[in-house]
Short mmCIF file of C-alpha atoms and ligand atoms in Angstrom, two decimals:
data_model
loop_
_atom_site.label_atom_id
_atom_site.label_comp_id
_atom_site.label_asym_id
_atom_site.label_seq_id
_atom_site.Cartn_x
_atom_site.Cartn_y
_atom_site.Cartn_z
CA UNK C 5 -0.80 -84.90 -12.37
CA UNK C 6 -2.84 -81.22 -12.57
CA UNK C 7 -2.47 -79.89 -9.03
CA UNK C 8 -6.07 -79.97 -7.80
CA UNK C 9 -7.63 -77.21 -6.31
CA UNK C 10 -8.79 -76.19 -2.89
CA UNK C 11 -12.12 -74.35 -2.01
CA UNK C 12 -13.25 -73.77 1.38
CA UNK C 13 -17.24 -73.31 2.21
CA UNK C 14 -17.76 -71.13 5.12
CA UNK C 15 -20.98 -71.74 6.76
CA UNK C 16 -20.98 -74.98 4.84
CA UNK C 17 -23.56 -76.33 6.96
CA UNK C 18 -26.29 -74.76 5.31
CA UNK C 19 -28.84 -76.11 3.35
CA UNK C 20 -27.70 -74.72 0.14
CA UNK C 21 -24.46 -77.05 0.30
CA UNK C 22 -25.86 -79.39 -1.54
CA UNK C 23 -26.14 -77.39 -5.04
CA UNK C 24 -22.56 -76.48 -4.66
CA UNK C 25 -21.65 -79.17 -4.27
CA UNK C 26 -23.04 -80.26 -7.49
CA UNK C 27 -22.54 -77.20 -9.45
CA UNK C 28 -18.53 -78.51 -8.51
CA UNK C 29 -19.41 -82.13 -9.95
CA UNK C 30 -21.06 -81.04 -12.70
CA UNK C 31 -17.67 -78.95 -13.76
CA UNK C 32 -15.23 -81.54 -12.50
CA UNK C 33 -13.86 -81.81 -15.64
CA UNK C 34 -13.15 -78.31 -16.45
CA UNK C 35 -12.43 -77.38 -12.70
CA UNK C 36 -10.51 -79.93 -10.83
CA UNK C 37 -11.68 -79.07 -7.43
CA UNK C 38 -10.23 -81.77 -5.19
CA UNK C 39 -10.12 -80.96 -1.86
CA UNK C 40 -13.80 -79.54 -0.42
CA UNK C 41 -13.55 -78.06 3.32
CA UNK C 42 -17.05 -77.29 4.47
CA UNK C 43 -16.80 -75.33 8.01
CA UNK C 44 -18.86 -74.23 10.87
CA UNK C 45 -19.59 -72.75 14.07
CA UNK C 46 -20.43 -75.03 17.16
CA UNK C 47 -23.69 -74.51 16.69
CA UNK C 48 -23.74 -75.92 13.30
CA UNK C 49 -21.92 -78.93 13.63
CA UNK C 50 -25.16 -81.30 13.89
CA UNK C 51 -26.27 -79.63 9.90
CA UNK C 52 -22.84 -79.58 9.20
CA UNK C 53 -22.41 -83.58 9.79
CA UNK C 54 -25.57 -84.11 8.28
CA UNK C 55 -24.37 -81.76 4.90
CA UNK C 56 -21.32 -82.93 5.01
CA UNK C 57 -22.12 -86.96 4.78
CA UNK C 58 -24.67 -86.05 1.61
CA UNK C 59 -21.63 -84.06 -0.11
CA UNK C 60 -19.48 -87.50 0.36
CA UNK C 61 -21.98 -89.63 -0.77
CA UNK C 62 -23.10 -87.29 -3.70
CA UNK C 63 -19.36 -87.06 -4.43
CA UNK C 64 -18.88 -91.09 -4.20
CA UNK C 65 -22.20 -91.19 -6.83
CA UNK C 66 -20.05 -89.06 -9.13
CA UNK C 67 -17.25 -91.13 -9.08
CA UNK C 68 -14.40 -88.04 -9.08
CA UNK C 69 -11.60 -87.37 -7.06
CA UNK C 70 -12.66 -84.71 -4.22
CA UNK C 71 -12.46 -84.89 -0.88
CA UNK C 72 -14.95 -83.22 2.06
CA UNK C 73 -13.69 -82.26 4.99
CA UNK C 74 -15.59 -81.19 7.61
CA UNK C 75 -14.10 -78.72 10.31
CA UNK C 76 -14.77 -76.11 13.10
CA UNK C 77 -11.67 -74.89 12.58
CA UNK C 78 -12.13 -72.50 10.42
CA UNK C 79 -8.39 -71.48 9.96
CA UNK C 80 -7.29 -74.96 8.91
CA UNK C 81 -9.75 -75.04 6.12
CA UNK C 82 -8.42 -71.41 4.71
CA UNK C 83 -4.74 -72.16 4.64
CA UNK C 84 -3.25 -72.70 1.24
CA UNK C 85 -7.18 -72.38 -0.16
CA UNK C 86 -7.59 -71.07 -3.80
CA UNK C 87 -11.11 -69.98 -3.45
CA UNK C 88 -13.44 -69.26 -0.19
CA UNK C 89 -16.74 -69.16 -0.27
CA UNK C 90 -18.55 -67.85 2.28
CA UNK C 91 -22.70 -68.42 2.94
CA UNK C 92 -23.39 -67.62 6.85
CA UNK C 93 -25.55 -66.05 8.61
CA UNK C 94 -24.77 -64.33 11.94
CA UNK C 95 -27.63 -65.32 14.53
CA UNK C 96 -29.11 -67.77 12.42
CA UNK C 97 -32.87 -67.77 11.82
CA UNK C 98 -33.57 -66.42 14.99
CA UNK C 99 -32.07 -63.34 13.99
CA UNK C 100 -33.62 -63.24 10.29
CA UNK C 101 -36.90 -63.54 12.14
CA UNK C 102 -36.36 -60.46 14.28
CA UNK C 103 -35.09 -58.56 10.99
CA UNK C 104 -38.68 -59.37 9.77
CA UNK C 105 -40.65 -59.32 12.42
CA UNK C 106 -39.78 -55.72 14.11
CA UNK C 107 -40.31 -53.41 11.74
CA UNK C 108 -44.31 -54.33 10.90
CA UNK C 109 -44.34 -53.42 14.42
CA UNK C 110 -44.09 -49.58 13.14
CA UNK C 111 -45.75 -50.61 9.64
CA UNK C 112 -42.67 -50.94 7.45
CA UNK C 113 -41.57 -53.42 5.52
CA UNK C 114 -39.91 -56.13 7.26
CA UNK C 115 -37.65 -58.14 5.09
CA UNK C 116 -33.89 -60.27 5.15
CA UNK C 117 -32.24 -57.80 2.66
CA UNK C 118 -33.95 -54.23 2.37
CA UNK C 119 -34.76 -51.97 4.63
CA UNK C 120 -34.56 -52.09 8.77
CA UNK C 121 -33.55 -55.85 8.17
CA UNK C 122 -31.29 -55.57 5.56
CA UNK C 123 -29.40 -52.62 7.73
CA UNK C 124 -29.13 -55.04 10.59
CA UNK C 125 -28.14 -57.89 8.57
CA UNK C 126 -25.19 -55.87 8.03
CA UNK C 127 -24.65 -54.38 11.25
CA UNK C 128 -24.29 -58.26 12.54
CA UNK C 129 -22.37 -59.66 9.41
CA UNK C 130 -19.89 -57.21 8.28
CA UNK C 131 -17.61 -57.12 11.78
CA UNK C 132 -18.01 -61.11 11.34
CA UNK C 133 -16.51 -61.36 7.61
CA UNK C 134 -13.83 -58.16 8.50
CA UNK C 135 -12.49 -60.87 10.81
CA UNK C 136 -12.30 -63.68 8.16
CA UNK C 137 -11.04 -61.04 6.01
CA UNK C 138 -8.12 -60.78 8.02
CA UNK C 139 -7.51 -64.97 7.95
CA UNK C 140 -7.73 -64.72 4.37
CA UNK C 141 -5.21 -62.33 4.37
CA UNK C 142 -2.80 -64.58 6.85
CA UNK C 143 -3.64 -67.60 5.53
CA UNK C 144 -4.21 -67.30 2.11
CA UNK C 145 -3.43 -64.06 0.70
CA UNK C 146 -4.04 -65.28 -3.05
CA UNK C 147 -7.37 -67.18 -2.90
CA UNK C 148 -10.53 -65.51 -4.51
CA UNK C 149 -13.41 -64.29 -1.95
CA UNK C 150 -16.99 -65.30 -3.52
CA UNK C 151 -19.09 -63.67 -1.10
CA UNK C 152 -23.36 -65.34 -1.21
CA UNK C 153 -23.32 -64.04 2.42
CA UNK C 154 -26.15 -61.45 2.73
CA UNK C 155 -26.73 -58.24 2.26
CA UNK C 156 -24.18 -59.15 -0.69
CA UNK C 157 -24.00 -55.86 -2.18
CA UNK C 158 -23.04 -54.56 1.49
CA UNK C 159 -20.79 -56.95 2.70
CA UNK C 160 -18.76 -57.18 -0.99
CA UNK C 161 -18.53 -53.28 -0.23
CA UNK C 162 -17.35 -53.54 3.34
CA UNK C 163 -14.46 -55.97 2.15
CA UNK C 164 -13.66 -53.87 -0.91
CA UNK C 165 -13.08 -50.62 1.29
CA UNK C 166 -12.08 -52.00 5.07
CA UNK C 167 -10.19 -55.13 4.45
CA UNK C 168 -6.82 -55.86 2.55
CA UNK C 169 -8.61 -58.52 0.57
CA UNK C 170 -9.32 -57.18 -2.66
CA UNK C 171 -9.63 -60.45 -5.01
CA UNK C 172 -13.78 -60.46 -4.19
CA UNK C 173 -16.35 -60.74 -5.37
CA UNK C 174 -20.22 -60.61 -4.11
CA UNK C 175 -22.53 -63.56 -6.12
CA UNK C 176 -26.38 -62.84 -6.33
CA UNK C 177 -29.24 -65.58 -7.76
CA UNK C 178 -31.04 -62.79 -9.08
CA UNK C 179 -30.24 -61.58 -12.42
CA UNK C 180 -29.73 -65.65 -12.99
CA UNK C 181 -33.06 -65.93 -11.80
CA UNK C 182 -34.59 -62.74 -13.58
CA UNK C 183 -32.94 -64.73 -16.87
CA UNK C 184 -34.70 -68.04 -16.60
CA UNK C 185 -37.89 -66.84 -15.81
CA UNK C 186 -37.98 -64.43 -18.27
CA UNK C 187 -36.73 -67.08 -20.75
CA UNK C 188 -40.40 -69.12 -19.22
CA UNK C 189 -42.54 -65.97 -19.72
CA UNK C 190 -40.97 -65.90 -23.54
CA UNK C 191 -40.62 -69.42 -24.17
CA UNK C 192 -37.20 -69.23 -25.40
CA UNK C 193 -34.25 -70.94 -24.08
CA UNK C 194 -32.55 -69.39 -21.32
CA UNK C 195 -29.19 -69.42 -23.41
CA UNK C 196 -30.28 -67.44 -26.00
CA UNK C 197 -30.84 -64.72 -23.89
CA UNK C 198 -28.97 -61.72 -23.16
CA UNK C 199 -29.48 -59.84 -20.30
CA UNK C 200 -27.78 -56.01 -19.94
CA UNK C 201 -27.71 -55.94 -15.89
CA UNK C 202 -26.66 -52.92 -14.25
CA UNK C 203 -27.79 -51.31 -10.41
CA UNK C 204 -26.62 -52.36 -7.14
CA UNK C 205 -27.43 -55.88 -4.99
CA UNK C 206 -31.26 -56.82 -4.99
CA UNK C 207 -32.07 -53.25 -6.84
CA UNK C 208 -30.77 -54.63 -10.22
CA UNK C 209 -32.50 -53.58 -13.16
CA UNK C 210 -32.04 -54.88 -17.02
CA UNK C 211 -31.27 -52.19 -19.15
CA UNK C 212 -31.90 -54.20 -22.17
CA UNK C 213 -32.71 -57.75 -23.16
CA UNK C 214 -31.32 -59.70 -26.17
CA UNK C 215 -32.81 -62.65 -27.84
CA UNK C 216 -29.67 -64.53 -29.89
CA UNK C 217 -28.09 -61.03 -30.17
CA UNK C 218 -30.80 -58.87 -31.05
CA UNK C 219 -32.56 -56.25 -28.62
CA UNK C 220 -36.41 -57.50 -28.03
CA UNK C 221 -36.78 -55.13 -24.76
CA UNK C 222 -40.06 -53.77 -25.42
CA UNK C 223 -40.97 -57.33 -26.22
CA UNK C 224 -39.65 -58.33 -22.92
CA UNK C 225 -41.11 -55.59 -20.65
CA UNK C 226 -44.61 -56.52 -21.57
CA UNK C 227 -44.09 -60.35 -21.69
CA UNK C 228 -42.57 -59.26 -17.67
CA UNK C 229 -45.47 -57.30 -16.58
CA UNK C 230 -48.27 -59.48 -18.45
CA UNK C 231 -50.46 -60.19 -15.29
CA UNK C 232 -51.14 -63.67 -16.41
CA UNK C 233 -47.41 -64.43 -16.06
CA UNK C 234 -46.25 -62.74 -12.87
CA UNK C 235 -43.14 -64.64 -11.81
CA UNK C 236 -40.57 -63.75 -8.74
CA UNK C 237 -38.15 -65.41 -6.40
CA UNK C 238 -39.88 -67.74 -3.63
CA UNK C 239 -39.20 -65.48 -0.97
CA UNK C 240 -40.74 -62.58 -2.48
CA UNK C 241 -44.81 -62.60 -3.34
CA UNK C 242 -45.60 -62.16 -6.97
CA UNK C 243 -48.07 -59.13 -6.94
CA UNK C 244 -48.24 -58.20 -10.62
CA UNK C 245 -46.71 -55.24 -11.97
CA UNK C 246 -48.68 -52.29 -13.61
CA UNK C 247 -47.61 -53.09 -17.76
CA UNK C 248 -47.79 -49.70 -18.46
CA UNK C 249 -45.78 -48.45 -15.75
CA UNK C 250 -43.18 -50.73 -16.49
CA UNK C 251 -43.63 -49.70 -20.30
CA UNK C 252 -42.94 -45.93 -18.84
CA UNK C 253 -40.05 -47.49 -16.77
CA UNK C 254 -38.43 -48.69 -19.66
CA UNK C 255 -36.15 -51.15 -17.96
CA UNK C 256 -36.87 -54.32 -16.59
CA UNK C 257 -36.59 -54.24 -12.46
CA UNK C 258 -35.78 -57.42 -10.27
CA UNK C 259 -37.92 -58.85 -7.77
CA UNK C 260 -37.06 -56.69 -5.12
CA UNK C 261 -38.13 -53.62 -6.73
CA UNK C 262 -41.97 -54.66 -5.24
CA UNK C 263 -40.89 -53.09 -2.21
CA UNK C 264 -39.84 -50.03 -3.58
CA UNK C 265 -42.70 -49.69 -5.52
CA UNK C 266 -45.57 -51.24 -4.62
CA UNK C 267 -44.46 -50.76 -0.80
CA UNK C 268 -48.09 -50.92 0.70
CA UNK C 269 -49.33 -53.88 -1.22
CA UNK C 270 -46.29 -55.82 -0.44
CA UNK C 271 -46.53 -54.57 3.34
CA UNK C 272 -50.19 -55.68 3.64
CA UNK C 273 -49.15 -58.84 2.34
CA UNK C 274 -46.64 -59.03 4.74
CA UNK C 275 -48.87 -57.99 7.44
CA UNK C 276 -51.35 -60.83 6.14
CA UNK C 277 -48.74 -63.57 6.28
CA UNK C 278 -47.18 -62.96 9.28
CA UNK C 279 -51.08 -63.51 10.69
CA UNK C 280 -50.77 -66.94 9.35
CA UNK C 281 -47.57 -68.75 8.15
CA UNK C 282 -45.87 -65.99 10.11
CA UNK C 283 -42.43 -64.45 8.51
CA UNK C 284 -40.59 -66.26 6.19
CA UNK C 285 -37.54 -66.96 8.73
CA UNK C 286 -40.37 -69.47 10.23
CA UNK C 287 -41.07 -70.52 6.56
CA UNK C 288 -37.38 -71.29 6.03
CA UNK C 289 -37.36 -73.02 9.44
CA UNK C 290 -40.20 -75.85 8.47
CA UNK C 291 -38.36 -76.28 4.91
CA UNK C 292 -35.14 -76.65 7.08
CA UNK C 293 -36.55 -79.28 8.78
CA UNK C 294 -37.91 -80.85 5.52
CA UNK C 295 -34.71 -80.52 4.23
CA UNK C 296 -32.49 -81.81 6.76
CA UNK C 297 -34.85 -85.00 7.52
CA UNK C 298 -34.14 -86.08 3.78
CA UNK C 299 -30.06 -85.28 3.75
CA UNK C 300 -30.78 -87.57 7.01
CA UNK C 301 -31.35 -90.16 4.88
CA UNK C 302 -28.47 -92.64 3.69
CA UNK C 303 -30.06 -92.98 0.33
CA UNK C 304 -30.21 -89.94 -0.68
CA UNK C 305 -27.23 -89.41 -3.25
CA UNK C 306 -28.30 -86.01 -5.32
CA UNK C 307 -30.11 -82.84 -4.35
CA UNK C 308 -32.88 -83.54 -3.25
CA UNK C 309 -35.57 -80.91 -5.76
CA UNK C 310 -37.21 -79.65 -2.47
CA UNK C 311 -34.40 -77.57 -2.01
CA UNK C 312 -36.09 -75.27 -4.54
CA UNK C 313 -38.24 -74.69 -2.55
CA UNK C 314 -35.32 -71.95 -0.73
CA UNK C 315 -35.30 -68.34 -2.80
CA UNK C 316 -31.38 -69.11 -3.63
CA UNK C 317 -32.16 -71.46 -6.45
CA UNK C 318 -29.60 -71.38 -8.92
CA UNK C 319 -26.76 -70.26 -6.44
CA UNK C 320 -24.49 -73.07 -7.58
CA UNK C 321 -25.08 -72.05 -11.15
CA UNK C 322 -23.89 -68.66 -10.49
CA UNK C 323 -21.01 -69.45 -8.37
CA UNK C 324 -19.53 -72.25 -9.54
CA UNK C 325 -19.78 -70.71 -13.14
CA UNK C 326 -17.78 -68.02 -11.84
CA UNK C 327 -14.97 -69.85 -10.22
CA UNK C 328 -15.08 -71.97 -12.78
CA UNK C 329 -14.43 -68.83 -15.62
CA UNK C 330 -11.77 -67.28 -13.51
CA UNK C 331 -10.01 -70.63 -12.80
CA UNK C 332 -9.81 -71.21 -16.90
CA UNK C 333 -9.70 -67.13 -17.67
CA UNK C 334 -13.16 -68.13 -19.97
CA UNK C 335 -13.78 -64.07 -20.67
CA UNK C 336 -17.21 -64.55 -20.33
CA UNK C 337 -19.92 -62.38 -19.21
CA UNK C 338 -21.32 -62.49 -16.05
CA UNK C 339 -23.66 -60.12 -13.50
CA UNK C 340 -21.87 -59.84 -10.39
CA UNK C 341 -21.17 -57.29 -7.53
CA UNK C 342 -17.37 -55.75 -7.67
CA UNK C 343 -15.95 -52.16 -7.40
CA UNK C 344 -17.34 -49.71 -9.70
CA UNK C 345 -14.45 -48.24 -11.48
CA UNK C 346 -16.53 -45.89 -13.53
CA UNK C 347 -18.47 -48.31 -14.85
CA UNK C 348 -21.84 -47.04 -13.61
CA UNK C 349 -21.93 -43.06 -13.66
CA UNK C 350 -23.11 -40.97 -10.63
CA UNK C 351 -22.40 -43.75 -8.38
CA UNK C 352 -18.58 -43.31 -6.23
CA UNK C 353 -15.90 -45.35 -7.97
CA UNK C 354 -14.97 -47.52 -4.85
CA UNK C 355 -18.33 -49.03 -4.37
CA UNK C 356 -19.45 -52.14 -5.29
CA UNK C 357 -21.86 -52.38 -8.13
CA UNK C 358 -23.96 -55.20 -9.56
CA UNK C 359 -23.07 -55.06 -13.34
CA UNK C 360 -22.32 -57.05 -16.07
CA UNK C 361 -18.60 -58.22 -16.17
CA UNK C 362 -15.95 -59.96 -17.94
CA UNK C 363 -15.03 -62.99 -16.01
CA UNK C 364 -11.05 -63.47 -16.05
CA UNK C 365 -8.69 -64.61 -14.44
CA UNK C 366 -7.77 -61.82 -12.77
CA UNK C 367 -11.24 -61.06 -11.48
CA UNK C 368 -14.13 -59.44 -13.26
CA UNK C 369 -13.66 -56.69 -15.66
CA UNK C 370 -17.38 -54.33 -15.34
CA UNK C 371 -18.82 -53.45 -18.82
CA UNK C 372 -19.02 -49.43 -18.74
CA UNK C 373 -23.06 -48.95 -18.56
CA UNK C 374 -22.43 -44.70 -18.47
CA UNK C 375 -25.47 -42.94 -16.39
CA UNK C 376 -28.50 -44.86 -15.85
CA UNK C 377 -31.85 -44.09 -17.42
CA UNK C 378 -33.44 -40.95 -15.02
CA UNK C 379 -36.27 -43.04 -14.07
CA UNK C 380 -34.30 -45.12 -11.91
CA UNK C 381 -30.73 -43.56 -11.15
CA UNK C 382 -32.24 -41.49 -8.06
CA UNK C 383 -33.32 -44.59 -6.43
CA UNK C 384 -30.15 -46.11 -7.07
CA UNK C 385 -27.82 -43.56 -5.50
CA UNK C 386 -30.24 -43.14 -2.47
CA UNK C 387 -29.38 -46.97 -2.04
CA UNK C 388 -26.31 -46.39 -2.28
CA UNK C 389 -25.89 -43.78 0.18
CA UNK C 390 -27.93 -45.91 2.50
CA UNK C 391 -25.16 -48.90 1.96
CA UNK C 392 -22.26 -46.61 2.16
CA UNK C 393 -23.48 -45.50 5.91
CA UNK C 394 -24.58 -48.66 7.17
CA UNK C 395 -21.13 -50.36 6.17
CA UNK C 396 -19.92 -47.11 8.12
CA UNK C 397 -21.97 -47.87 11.38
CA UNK C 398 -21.05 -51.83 11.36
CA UNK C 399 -17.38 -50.71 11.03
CA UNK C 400 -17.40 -47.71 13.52
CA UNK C 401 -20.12 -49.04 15.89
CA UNK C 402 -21.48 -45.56 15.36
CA UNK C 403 -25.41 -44.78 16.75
CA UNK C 404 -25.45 -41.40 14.82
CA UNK C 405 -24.19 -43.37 11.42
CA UNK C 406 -27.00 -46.29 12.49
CA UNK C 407 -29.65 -43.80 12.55
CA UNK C 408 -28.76 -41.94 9.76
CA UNK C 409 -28.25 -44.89 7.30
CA UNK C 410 -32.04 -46.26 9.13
CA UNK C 411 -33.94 -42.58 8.22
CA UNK C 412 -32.56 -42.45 4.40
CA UNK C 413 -33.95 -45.79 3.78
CA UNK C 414 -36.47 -45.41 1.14
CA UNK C 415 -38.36 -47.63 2.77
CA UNK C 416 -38.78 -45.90 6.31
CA UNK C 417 -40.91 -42.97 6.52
CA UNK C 418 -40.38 -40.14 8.98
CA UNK C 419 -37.31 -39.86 11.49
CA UNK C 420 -39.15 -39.71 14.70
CA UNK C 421 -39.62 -43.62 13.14
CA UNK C 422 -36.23 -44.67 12.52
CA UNK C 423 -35.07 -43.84 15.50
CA UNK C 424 -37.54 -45.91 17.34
CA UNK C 425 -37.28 -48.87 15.37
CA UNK C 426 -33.49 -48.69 15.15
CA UNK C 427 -33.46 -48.54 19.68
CA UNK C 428 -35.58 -51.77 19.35
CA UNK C 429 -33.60 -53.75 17.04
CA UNK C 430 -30.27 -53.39 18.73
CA UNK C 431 -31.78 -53.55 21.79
CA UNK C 432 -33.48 -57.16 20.30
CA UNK C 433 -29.80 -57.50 18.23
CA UNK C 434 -27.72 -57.09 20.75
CA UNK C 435 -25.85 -59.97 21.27
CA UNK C 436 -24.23 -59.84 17.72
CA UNK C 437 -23.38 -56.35 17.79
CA UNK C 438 -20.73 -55.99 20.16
CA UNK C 439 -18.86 -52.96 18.66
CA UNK C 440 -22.74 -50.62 19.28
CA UNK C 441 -22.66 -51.87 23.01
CA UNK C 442 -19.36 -51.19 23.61
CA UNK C 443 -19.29 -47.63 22.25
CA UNK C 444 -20.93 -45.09 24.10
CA UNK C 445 -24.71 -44.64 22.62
CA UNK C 446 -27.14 -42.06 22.63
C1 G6P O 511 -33.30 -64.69 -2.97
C2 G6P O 511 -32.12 -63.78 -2.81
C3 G6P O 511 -31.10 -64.39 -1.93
C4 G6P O 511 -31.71 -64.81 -0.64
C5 G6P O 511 -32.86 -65.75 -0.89
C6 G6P O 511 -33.62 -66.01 0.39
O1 G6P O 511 -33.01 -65.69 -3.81
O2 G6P O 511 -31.56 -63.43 -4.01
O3 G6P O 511 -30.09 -63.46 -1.72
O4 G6P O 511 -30.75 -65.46 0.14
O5 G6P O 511 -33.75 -65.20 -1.76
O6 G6P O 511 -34.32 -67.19 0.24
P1 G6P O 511 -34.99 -67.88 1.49
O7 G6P O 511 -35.46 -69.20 1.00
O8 G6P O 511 -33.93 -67.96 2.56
O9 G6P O 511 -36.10 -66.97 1.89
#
């Protein structure tokens, strides 16, 4: 019989389980995953029991031959694994909501991924995977890392350049998502759609589009900026690009690009909602609750559709599609976040890029892209010299590299600023960032 394979879910208490879980069925087939270890922390245990019964009845529904486990030991699910996946978050919502909340304090943006929250994200989560790094390394030296954990971009990096595990790779819902919504605006099908991705985590752009193998960008651009088809991620508002700057762009940008440029309409809406629904951590928290009451229920056997209501959607798409290519060597291309190697000019070879690759099964090949248009390559460099210093200052515990990687932000305006808002969040942070308070600081 075809030895099965193992896969281990760190942080596989979260909501999100559930679409993994049946991106796996959906490939049994192809991918003969059959043992399915879904751990947690203590803290998780009640949303990992909870999780964890769905995936077993889901997986009974299917009729195929996996297993869940459930553990807290998070060593006993990594030995012998051939793939981990890992989809935490250090200081659960609590901590998200800080990340958010602080900075409109000072009027800047205030969000998971970019900016003051997205540098603390990292500061708490990069010591935390360094650690499971070094498991996978004991434990099981030749498994595959698919990273969702957030900021991906930054944590794939921190792995690729202070760990011994180099078989990762960092997975992102957004070029997957930038695909099928495009494919809405144009009312194609989403498979006859080709999308040239190149940039860095959650400041992706498309360089080009294809419909069935034949360049429609302009086409695309406007159909993208049309204002009466604004689409974005559910965690991100949909305020309507300017057509003919995105015309002048010449490129189509992801979601996240709203906060890099339309920064004070996307701040006053931020300012607005946090008056009334308040951040989206406490969003997440009531569709957590939503969520969690209906895995509750016995009955339940499938994914339940509110979980779209979560910005990841299509997360299980992405990731098991790439497991699945580099478990059967498929040479297919796929956007996903992996040491540059050249691929993308102007940006430093060791970093990890979000770019179009060839999936095999040794790992994903980037497409060369060459320098990216002027219009946008500034931004992305800044970006990256803002994720090459943070990774710094959550390896070295380093104030000076903290405060440095807070002031180049793009999206933090003066100095006098960042310093404030950066002695506020670790002071609000500080639990989770042990290697700051043991260090001497400023
Ligand atoms: C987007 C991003 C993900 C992020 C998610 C947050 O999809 O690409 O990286 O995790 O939004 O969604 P949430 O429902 O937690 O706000």
């Amino acid at each position: 019989m075809e030895k099965g394979l193992k896969i281990a879910v760190i942080g596989g208490g979260s909501s999100y389980t559930p679409e993994l879980v049946e991106g796996f069925i959906n490939r049994h087939h192809e991918l003969p995953v059959r043992e399915l270890w879904l751990v947690d922390i203590p803290e998780g245990e009640g949303k990992l029991n909870i999780v964890g019964e769905l995936a077993r009845r889901m997986v009974i529904k299917a009729g195929i031959d996996m297993t869940i486990y459930l553990t807290l030991d998070r060593r006993q699910a990594l030995a012998g694994a051939d793939f981990v996946t890992t989809q935490f978050r250090v200081g659960l919502l609590a901590a998200r909501q800080k990340d958010e909340a602080i900075p409109l304090k000072y009027g800047v943006i205030g969000q998971e991924t970019n900016g003051p929250g997205g540098l603390f994200k990292a500061l708490r989560t990069i010591p935390v995977i360094l650690e499971i790094t070094k498991d996978i390394d004991e434990l099981c030296p030749e498994a595959w890392l698919v990273n969702f954990t957030n900021p991906a971009g930054m944590i794939t990096e921190a792995v690729l350049r202070h760990s011994n595990v180099k078989k990762v790779v960092g997975l992102c819902n957004v070029p997957i998502g930038m695909k099928m919504d495009l494919a809405e605006v144009l009312e194609v099908e989403a498979d006859r759609l080709e999308i040239q991705f190149a940039g860095l985590n959650h400041m992706v752009y498309g360089l080009d589009v294809f419909l069935d193998g034949i360049s429609i960008k302009e086409k695309a651009l406007a159909a993208a900026s049309d204002p009466g088809k604004q689409t974005s991620m559910k965690n991100i508002a949909a305020l309507g690009w300017e057509p003919d700057f995105i015309k002048g762009l010449g490129v189509l940008p992801c979601p996240y690009h709203r906060y890099y440029y339309k920064t004070d309409e996307m701040l006053a809406e931020e300012l607005e909602a946090f008056e009334t629904t308040g951040t989206r951590a406490d969003v997440v928290k009531g569709v957590e609750t939503e969520l969690f009451d209906l895995y509750k229920n016995v009955e339940l056997q499938t994914k339940p559709e509110q979980l779209e209501k979560r910005g990841g959607a299509y997360y299980s798409e992405a990731a098991c599609s790439l497991i699945n290519s580099i478990y059967n060597n498929k040479q297919d291309v796929q956007p996903v976040n992996t040491k540059n190697c050249g691929a993308i000019a102007g940006l430093p070879y060791d970093s990890a890029v979000e770019v179009n690759c060839i999936i095999t099964k040794e790992g994903p090949k980037p497409i060369t892209v060459g320098e990216l248009p002027v219009a946008v390559r500034g931004l992305v460099q800044q970006i990256k010299s803002f994720e090459r210093t943070a990774v710094e200052a959550a390896v070295s515990g380093d104030y000076y590299n903290a405060l440095t990687a807070m002031a180049i932000n793009p999206l933090v305006p003066s100095d006098t600023i960042a310093k404030h808002l950066l002695d506020d969040m670790l002071e609000a942070h500080k639990d989770y960032l042990p290697a700051f308070f043991h260090s001497e600081k400023a």
